[in-house]
mmCIF file of C-alpha atoms in Angstrom:
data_model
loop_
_atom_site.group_PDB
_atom_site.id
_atom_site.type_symbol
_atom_site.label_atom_id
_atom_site.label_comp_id
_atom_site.label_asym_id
_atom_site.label_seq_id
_atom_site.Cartn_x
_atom_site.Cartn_y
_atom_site.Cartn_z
ATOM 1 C CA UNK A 242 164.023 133.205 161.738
ATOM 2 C CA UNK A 243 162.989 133.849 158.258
ATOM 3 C CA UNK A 244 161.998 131.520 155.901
ATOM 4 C CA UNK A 245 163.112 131.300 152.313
ATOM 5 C CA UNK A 246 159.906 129.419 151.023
ATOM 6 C CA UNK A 247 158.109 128.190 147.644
ATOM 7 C CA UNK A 248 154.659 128.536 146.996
ATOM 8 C CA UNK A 249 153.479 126.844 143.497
ATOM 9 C CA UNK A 250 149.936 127.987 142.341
ATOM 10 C CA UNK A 251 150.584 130.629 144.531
ATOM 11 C CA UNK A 252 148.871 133.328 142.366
ATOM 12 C CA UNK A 253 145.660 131.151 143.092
ATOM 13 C CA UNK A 254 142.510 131.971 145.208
ATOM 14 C CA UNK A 255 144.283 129.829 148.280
ATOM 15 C CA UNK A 256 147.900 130.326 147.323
ATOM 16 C CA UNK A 257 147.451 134.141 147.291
ATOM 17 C CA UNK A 258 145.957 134.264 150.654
ATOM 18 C CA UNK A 259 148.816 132.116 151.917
ATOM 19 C CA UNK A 260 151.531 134.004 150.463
ATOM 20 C CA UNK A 261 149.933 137.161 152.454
ATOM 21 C CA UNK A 262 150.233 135.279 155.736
ATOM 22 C CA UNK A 263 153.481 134.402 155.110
ATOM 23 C CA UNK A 264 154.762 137.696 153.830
ATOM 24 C CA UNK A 265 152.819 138.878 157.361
ATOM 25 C CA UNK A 266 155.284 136.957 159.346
ATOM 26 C CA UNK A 267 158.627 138.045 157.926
ATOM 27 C CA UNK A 268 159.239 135.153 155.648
ATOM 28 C CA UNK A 269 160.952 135.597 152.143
ATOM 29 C CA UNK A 270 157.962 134.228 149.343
ATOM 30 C CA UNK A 271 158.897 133.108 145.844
ATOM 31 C CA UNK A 272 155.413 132.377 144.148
ATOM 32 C CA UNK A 273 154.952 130.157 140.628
ATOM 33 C CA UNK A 274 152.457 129.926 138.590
ATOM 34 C CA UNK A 275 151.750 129.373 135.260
ATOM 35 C CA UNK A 276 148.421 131.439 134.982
ATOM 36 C CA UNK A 277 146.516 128.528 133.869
ATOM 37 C CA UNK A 278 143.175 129.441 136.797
ATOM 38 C CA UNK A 279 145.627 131.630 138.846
ATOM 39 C CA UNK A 280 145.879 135.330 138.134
ATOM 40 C CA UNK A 281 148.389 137.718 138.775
ATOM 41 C CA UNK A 282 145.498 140.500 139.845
ATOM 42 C CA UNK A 283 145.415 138.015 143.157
ATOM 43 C CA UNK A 284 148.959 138.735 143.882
ATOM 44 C CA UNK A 285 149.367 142.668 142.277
ATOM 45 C CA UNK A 286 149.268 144.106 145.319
ATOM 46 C CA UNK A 287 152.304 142.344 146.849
ATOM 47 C CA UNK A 288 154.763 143.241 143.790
ATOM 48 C CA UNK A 289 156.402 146.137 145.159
ATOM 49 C CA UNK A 290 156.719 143.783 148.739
ATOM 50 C CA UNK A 291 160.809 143.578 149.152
ATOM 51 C CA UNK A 292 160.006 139.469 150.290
ATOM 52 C CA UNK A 293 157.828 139.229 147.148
ATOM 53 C CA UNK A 294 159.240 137.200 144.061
ATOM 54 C CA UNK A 295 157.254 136.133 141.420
ATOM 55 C CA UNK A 296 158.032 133.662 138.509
ATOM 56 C CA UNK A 297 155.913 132.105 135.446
ATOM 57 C CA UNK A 298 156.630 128.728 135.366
ATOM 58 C CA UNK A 299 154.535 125.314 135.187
ATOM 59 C CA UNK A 300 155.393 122.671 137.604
ATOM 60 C CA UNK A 301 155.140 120.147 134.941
ATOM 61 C CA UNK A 302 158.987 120.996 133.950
ATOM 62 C CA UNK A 303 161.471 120.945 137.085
ATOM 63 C CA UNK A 304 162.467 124.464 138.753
ATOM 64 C CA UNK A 305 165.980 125.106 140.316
ATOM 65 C CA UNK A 306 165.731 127.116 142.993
ATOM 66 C CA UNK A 307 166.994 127.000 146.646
ATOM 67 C CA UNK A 308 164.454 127.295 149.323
ATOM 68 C CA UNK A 309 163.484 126.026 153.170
ATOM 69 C CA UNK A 310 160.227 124.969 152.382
ATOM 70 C CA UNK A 311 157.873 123.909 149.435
ATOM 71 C CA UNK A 312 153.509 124.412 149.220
ATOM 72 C CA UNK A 313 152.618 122.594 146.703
ATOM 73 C CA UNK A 314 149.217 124.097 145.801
ATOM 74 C CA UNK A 315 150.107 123.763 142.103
ATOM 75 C CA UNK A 316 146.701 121.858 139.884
ATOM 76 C CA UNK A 317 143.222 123.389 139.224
ATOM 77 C CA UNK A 318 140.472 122.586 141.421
ATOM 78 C CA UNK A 319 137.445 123.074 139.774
ATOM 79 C CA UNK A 320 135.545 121.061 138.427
ATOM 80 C CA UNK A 321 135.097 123.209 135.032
ATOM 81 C CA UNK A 322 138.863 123.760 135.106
ATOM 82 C CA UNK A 323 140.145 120.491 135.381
ATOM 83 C CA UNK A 324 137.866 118.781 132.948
ATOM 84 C CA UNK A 325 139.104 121.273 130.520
ATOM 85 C CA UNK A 326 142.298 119.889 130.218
ATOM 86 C CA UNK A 327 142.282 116.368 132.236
ATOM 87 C CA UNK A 328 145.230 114.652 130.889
ATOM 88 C CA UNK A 329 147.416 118.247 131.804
ATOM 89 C CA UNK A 330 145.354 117.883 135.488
ATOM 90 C CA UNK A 331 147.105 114.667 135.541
ATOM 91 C CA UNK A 332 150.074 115.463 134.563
ATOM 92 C CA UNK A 333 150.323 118.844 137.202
ATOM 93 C CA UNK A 334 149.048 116.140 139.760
ATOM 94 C CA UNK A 335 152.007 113.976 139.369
ATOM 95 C CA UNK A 336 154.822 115.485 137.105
ATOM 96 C CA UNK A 337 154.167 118.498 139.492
ATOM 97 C CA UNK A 338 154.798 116.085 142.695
ATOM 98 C CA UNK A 339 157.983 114.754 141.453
ATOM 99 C CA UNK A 340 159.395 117.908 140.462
ATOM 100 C CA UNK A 341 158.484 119.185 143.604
ATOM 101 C CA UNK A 342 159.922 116.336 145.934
ATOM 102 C CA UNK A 343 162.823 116.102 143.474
ATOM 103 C CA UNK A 344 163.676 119.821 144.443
ATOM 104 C CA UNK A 345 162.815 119.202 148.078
ATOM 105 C CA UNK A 346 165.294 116.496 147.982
ATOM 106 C CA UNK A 347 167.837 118.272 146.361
ATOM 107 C CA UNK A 348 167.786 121.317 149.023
ATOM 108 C CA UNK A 349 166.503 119.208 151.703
ATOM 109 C CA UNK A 350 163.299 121.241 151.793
ATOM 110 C CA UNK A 351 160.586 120.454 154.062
ATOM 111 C CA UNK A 352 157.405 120.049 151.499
ATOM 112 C CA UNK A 353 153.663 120.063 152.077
ATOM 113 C CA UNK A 354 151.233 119.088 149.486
ATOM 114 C CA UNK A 355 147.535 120.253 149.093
ATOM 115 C CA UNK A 356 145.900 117.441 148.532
ATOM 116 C CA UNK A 357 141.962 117.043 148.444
ATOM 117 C CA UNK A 358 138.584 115.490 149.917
ATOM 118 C CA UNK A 359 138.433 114.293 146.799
ATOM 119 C CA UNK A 360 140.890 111.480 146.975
ATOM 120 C CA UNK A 361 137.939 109.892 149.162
ATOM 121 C CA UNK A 362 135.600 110.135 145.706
ATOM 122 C CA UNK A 363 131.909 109.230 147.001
ATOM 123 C CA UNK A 364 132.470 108.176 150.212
ATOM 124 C CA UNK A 365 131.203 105.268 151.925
ATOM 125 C CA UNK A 366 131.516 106.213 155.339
ATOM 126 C CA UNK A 367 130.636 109.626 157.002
ATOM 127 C CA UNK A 368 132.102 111.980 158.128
ATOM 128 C CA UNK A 369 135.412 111.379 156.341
ATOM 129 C CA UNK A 370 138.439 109.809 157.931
ATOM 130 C CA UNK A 371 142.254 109.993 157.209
ATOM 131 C CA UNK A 372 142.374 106.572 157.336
ATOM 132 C CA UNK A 373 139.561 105.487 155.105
ATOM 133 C CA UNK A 374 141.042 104.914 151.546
ATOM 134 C CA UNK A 375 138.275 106.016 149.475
ATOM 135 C CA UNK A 376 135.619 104.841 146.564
ATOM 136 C CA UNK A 377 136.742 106.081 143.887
ATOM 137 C CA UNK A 378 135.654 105.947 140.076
ATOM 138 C CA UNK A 379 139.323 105.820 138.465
ATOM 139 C CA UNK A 380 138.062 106.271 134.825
ATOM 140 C CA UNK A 381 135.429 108.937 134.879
ATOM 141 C CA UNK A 382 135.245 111.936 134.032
ATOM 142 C CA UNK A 383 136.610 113.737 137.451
ATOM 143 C CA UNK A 384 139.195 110.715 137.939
ATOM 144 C CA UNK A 385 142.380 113.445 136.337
ATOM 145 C CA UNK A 386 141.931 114.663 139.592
ATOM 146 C CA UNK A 387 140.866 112.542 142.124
ATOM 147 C CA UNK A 388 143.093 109.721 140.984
ATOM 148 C CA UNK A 389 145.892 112.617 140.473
ATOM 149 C CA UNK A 390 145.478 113.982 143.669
ATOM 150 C CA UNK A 391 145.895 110.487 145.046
ATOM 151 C CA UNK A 392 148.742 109.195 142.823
ATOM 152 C CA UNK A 393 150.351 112.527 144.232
ATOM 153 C CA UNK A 394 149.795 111.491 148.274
ATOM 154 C CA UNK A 395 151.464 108.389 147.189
ATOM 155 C CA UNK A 396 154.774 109.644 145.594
ATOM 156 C CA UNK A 397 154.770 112.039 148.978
ATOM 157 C CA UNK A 398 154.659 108.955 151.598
ATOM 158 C CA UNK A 399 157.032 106.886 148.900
ATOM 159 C CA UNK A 400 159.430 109.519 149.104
ATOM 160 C CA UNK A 401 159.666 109.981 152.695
ATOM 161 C CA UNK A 402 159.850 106.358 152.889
ATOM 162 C CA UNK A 403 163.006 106.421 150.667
ATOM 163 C CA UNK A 404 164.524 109.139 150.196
ATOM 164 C CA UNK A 405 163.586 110.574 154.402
ATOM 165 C CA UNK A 406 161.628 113.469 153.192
ATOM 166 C CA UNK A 407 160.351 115.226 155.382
ATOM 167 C CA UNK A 408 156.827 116.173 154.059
ATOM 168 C CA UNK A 409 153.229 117.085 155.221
ATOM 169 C CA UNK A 410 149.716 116.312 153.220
ATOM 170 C CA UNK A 411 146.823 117.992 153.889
ATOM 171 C CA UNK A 412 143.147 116.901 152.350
ATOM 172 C CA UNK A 413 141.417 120.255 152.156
ATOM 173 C CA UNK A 414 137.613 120.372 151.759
ATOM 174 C CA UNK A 415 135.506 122.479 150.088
ATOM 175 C CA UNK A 416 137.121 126.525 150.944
ATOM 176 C CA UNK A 417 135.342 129.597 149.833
ATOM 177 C CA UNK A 418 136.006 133.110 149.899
ATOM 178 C CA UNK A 419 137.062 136.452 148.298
ATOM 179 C CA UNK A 420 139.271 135.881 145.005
ATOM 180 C CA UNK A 421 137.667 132.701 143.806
ATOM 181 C CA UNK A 422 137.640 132.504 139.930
ATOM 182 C CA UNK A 423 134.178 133.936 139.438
ATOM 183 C CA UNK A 424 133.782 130.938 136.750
ATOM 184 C CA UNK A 425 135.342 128.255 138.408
ATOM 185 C CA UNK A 426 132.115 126.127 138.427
ATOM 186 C CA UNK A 427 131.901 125.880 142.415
ATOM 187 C CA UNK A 428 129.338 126.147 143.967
ATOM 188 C CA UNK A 429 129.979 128.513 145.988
ATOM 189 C CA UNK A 430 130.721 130.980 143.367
ATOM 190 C CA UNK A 431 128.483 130.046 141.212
ATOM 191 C CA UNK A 432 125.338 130.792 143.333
ATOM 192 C CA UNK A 433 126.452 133.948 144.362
ATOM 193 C CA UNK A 434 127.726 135.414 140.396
ATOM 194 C CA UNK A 435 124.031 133.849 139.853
ATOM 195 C CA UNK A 436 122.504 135.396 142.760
ATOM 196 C CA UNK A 437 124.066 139.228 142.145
ATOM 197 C CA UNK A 438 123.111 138.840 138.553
ATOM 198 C CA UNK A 439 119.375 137.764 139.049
ATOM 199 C CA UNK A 440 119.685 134.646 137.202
ATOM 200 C CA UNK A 441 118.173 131.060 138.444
ATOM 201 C CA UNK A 442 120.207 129.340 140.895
ATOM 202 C CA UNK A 443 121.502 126.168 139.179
ATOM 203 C CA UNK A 444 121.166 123.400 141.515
ATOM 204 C CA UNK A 445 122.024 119.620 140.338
ATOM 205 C CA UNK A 446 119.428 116.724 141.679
ATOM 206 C CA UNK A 447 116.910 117.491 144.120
ATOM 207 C CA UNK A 448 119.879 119.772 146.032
ATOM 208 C CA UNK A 449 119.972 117.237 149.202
ATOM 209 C CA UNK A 450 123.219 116.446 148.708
ATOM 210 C CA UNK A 451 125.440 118.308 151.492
ATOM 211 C CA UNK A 452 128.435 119.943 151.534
ATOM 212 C CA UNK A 453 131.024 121.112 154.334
ATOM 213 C CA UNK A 454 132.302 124.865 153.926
ATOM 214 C CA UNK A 455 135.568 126.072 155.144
ATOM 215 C CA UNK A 456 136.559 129.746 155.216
ATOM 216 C CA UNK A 457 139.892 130.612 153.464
ATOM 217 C CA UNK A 458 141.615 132.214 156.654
ATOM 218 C CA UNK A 459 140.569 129.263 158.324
ATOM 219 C CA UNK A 460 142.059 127.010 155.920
ATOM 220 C CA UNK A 461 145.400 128.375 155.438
ATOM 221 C CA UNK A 462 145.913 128.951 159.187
ATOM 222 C CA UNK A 463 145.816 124.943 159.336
ATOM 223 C CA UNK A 464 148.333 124.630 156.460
ATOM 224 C CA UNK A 465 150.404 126.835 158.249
ATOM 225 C CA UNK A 466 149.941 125.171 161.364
ATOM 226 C CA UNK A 467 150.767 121.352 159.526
ATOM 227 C CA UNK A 468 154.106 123.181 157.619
ATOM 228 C CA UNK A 469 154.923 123.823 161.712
ATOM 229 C CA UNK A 470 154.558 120.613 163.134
ATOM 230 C CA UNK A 471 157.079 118.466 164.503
ATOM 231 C CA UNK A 472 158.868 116.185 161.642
ATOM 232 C CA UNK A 473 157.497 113.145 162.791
ATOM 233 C CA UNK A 474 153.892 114.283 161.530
ATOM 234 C CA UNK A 475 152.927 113.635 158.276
ATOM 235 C CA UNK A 476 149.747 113.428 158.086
ATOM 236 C CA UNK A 477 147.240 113.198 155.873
ATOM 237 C CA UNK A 478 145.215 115.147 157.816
ATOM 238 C CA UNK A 479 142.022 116.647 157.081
ATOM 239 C CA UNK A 480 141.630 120.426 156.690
ATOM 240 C CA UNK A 481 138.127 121.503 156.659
ATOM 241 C CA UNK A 482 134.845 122.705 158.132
ATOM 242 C CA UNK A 483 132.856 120.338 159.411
ATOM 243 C CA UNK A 484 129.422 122.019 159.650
ATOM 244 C CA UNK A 485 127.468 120.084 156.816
ATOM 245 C CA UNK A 486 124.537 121.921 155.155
ATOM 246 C CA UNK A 487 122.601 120.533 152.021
ATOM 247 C CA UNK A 488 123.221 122.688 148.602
ATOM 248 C CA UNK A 489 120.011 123.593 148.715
ATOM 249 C CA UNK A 490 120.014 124.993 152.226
ATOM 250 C CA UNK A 491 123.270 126.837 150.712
ATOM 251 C CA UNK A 492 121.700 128.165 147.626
ATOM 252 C CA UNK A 493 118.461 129.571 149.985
ATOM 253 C CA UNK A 494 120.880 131.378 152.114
ATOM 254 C CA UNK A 495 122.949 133.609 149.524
ATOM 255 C CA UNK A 496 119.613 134.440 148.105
ATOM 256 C CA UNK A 497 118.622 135.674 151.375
ATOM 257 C CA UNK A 498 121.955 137.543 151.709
ATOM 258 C CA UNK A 499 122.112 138.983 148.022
ATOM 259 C CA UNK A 500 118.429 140.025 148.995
ATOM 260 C CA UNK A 501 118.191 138.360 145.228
ATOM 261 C CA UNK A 502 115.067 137.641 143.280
ATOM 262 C CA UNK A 503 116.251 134.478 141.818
ATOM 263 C CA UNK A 504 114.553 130.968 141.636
ATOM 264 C CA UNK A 505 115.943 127.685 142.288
ATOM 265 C CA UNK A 506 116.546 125.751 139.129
ATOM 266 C CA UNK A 507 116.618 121.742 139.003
ATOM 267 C CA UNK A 508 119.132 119.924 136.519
ATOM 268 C CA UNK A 509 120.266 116.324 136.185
ATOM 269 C CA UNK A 510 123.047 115.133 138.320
ATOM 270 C CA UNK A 511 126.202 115.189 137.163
ATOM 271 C CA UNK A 512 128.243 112.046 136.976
ATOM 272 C CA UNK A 513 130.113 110.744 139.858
ATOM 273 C CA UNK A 514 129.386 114.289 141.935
ATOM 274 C CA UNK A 515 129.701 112.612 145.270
ATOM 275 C CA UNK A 516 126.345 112.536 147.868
ATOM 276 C CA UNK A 517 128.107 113.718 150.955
ATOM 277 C CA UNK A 518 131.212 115.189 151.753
ATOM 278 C CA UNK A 519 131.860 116.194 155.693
ATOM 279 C CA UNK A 520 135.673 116.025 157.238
ATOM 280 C CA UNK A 521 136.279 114.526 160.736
ATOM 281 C CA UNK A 522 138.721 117.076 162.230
ATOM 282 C CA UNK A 523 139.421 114.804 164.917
ATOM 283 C CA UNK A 524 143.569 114.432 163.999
ATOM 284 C CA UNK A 525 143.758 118.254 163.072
ATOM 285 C CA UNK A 526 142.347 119.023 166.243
ATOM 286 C CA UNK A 527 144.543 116.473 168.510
ATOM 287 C CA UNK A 528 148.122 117.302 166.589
ATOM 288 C CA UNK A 529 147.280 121.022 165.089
ATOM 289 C CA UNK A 530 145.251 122.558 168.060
ATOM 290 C CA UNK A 531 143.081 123.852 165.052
ATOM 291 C CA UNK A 532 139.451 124.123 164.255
ATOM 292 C CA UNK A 533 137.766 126.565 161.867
ATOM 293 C CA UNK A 534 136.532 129.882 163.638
ATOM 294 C CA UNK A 535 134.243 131.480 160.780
ATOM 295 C CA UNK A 536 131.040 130.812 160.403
ATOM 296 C CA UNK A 537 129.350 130.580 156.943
ATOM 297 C CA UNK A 538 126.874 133.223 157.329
ATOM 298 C CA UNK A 539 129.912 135.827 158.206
ATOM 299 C CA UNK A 540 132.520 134.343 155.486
ATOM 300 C CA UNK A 541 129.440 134.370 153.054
ATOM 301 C CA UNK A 542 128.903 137.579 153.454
ATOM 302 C CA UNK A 543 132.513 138.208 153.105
ATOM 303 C CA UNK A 544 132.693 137.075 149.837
ATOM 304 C CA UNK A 545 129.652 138.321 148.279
ATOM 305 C CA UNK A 546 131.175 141.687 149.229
ATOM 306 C CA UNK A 547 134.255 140.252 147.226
ATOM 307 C CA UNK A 548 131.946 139.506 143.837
ATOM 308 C CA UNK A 549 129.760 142.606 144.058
ATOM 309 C CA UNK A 550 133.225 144.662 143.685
ATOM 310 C CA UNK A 551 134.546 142.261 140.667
ATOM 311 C CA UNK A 552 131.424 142.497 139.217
ATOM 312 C CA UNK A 553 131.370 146.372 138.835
ATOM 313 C CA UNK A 554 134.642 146.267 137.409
ATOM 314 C CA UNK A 555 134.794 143.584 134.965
ATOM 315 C CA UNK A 556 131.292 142.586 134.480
ATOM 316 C CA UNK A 557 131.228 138.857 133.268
ATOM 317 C CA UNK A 558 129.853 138.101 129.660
#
């Protein structure tokens, strides 16, 4: 049966993807989004879809609508985006989470929130498990997020505790893929707009430090598959790839791929920009029969496919 469901941030490099999927299946999609790192170019194409609603609004104020289910995907995720503003990151972290699990209460919605790897900050165990609580700097500079992002999980476990939500949290590691903000500052994006372009490939420290890479089909198929589990899972659970390759390793292959003449370029690194970061997929596995399927030299390619195209039409300045 159809769903009537919310998507916030859903004009977003994840949320449009997800919107798609759901649209795929039959379900009714209203999409919000206040434009802030979303665009409406990554949801253009479904405007004349008869399931396809979409609304400007900012998750900081509540929304009145009535819906079956909630995605909260709603709070920039870059780096460069979310030190831009961080007391607003803050406040979409947790304004956004009550208003969302206010509505959810209200029309007894079932409501998952996107939470992040982050909330585990430099991690003192490895790989990362759900039920390691973190190390986390909670007055630097990426703290709007990381201690947003965690101040959110709580209100979601407080309110199912109270009020019976019934909700699902998901920490989602790094994702790549077509219709990332070609200036979002990740790393991802950033080597390959650097790589196209012929510039040096900025890497921070010696590049040693490792990352995990998730496709974004494989990520949103485990969302999906979390929104459709049994009530009595809540999670968190950890959404994420975890084949772990340095940044350096990273930066050498999109060269190769991009069949680029760029160098490698050493800066300082940044503060608090953890060492390691690597999910355990154990739970998803166990409770979401899910594991990511692409590999990163296909969804690489993928995606620098993506950016050559965006390139030729809106060359960046």
């Amino acid at each position: 049966m159809a769903q009537q469901i919310l998507v916030t941030g859903g004009a977003g490099f994840l949320g449009s993807h997800l919107i798609e999927r759901l649209l795929d299946r039959g379900d009714y999609v209203l999409c919000v989004d206040n434009f802030f790192t979303g665009t409406r170019r990554n949801v253009e194409h479904l405007m004349d879809h008869r399931h396809f609603e979409l609304m400007r609004h900012d998750v900081c104020f509540p929304l009145y609508v009535e819906v079956d289910q909630i995605y909260n995907l709603a709070c920039p995720a870059s780096p460069i985006h979310y030190q831009h503003d961080p007391v607003q990151t803050t406040k979409t972290s947790v304004h956004g989470a009550i208003n969302m699990l206010g509505l959810a209460k209200r029309v007894r919605a079932k409501i998952l929130q996107a939470s992040t790897s982050e909330v585990y900050g430099d991690p003192a165990i490895h790989p990362q498990v759900e039920s390691y609580w973190g190390n986390v700097n909670p007055i630097g500079i990426r703290s709007c997020y990381d201690e947003g992002k965690r101040c959110a999980e709580t209100l979601f476990f407080d309110y199912h505790r109270q009020h019976k939500l019934n909700i699902k949290v998901v920490r989602i590691f790094n994702t790549y893929g077509p219709r990332m903000h070609p200036q979002d500052g990740r790393v991802v994006s950033n080597f390959i707009i650097q790589a196209l372009q012929g510039q040096d490939i900025t890497i921070f420290g010696e590049g040693l430090q490792t990352r995990s890479f998730c496709y974004r089909d494989d990520l949103v198929e485990g969302m999906i598959r979390m929104m459709d589990t049994p009530d009595a899972i809540t999670g968190p659970i950890n959404i994420g790839n975890p084949g772990e390759f340095t940044i350096r390793a990273l930066a050498e292959q999109i060269i190769e791929l991009t069949g680029s003449k760029s160098k490698l370029a050493f800066r300082p690194l940044p503060s608090d920009d953890p060492m390691q970061r690597q999910p355990d997929i154990s739970q998803a596995e166990a409770l979401l029969g899910w594991k990511p399927t692409v590999p990163l030299r296909e969804g690489l390619v993928k995606t620098i496919d993506y950016f050559e195209k965006l390139l030729k039409e809106e060359p960046l300045h």
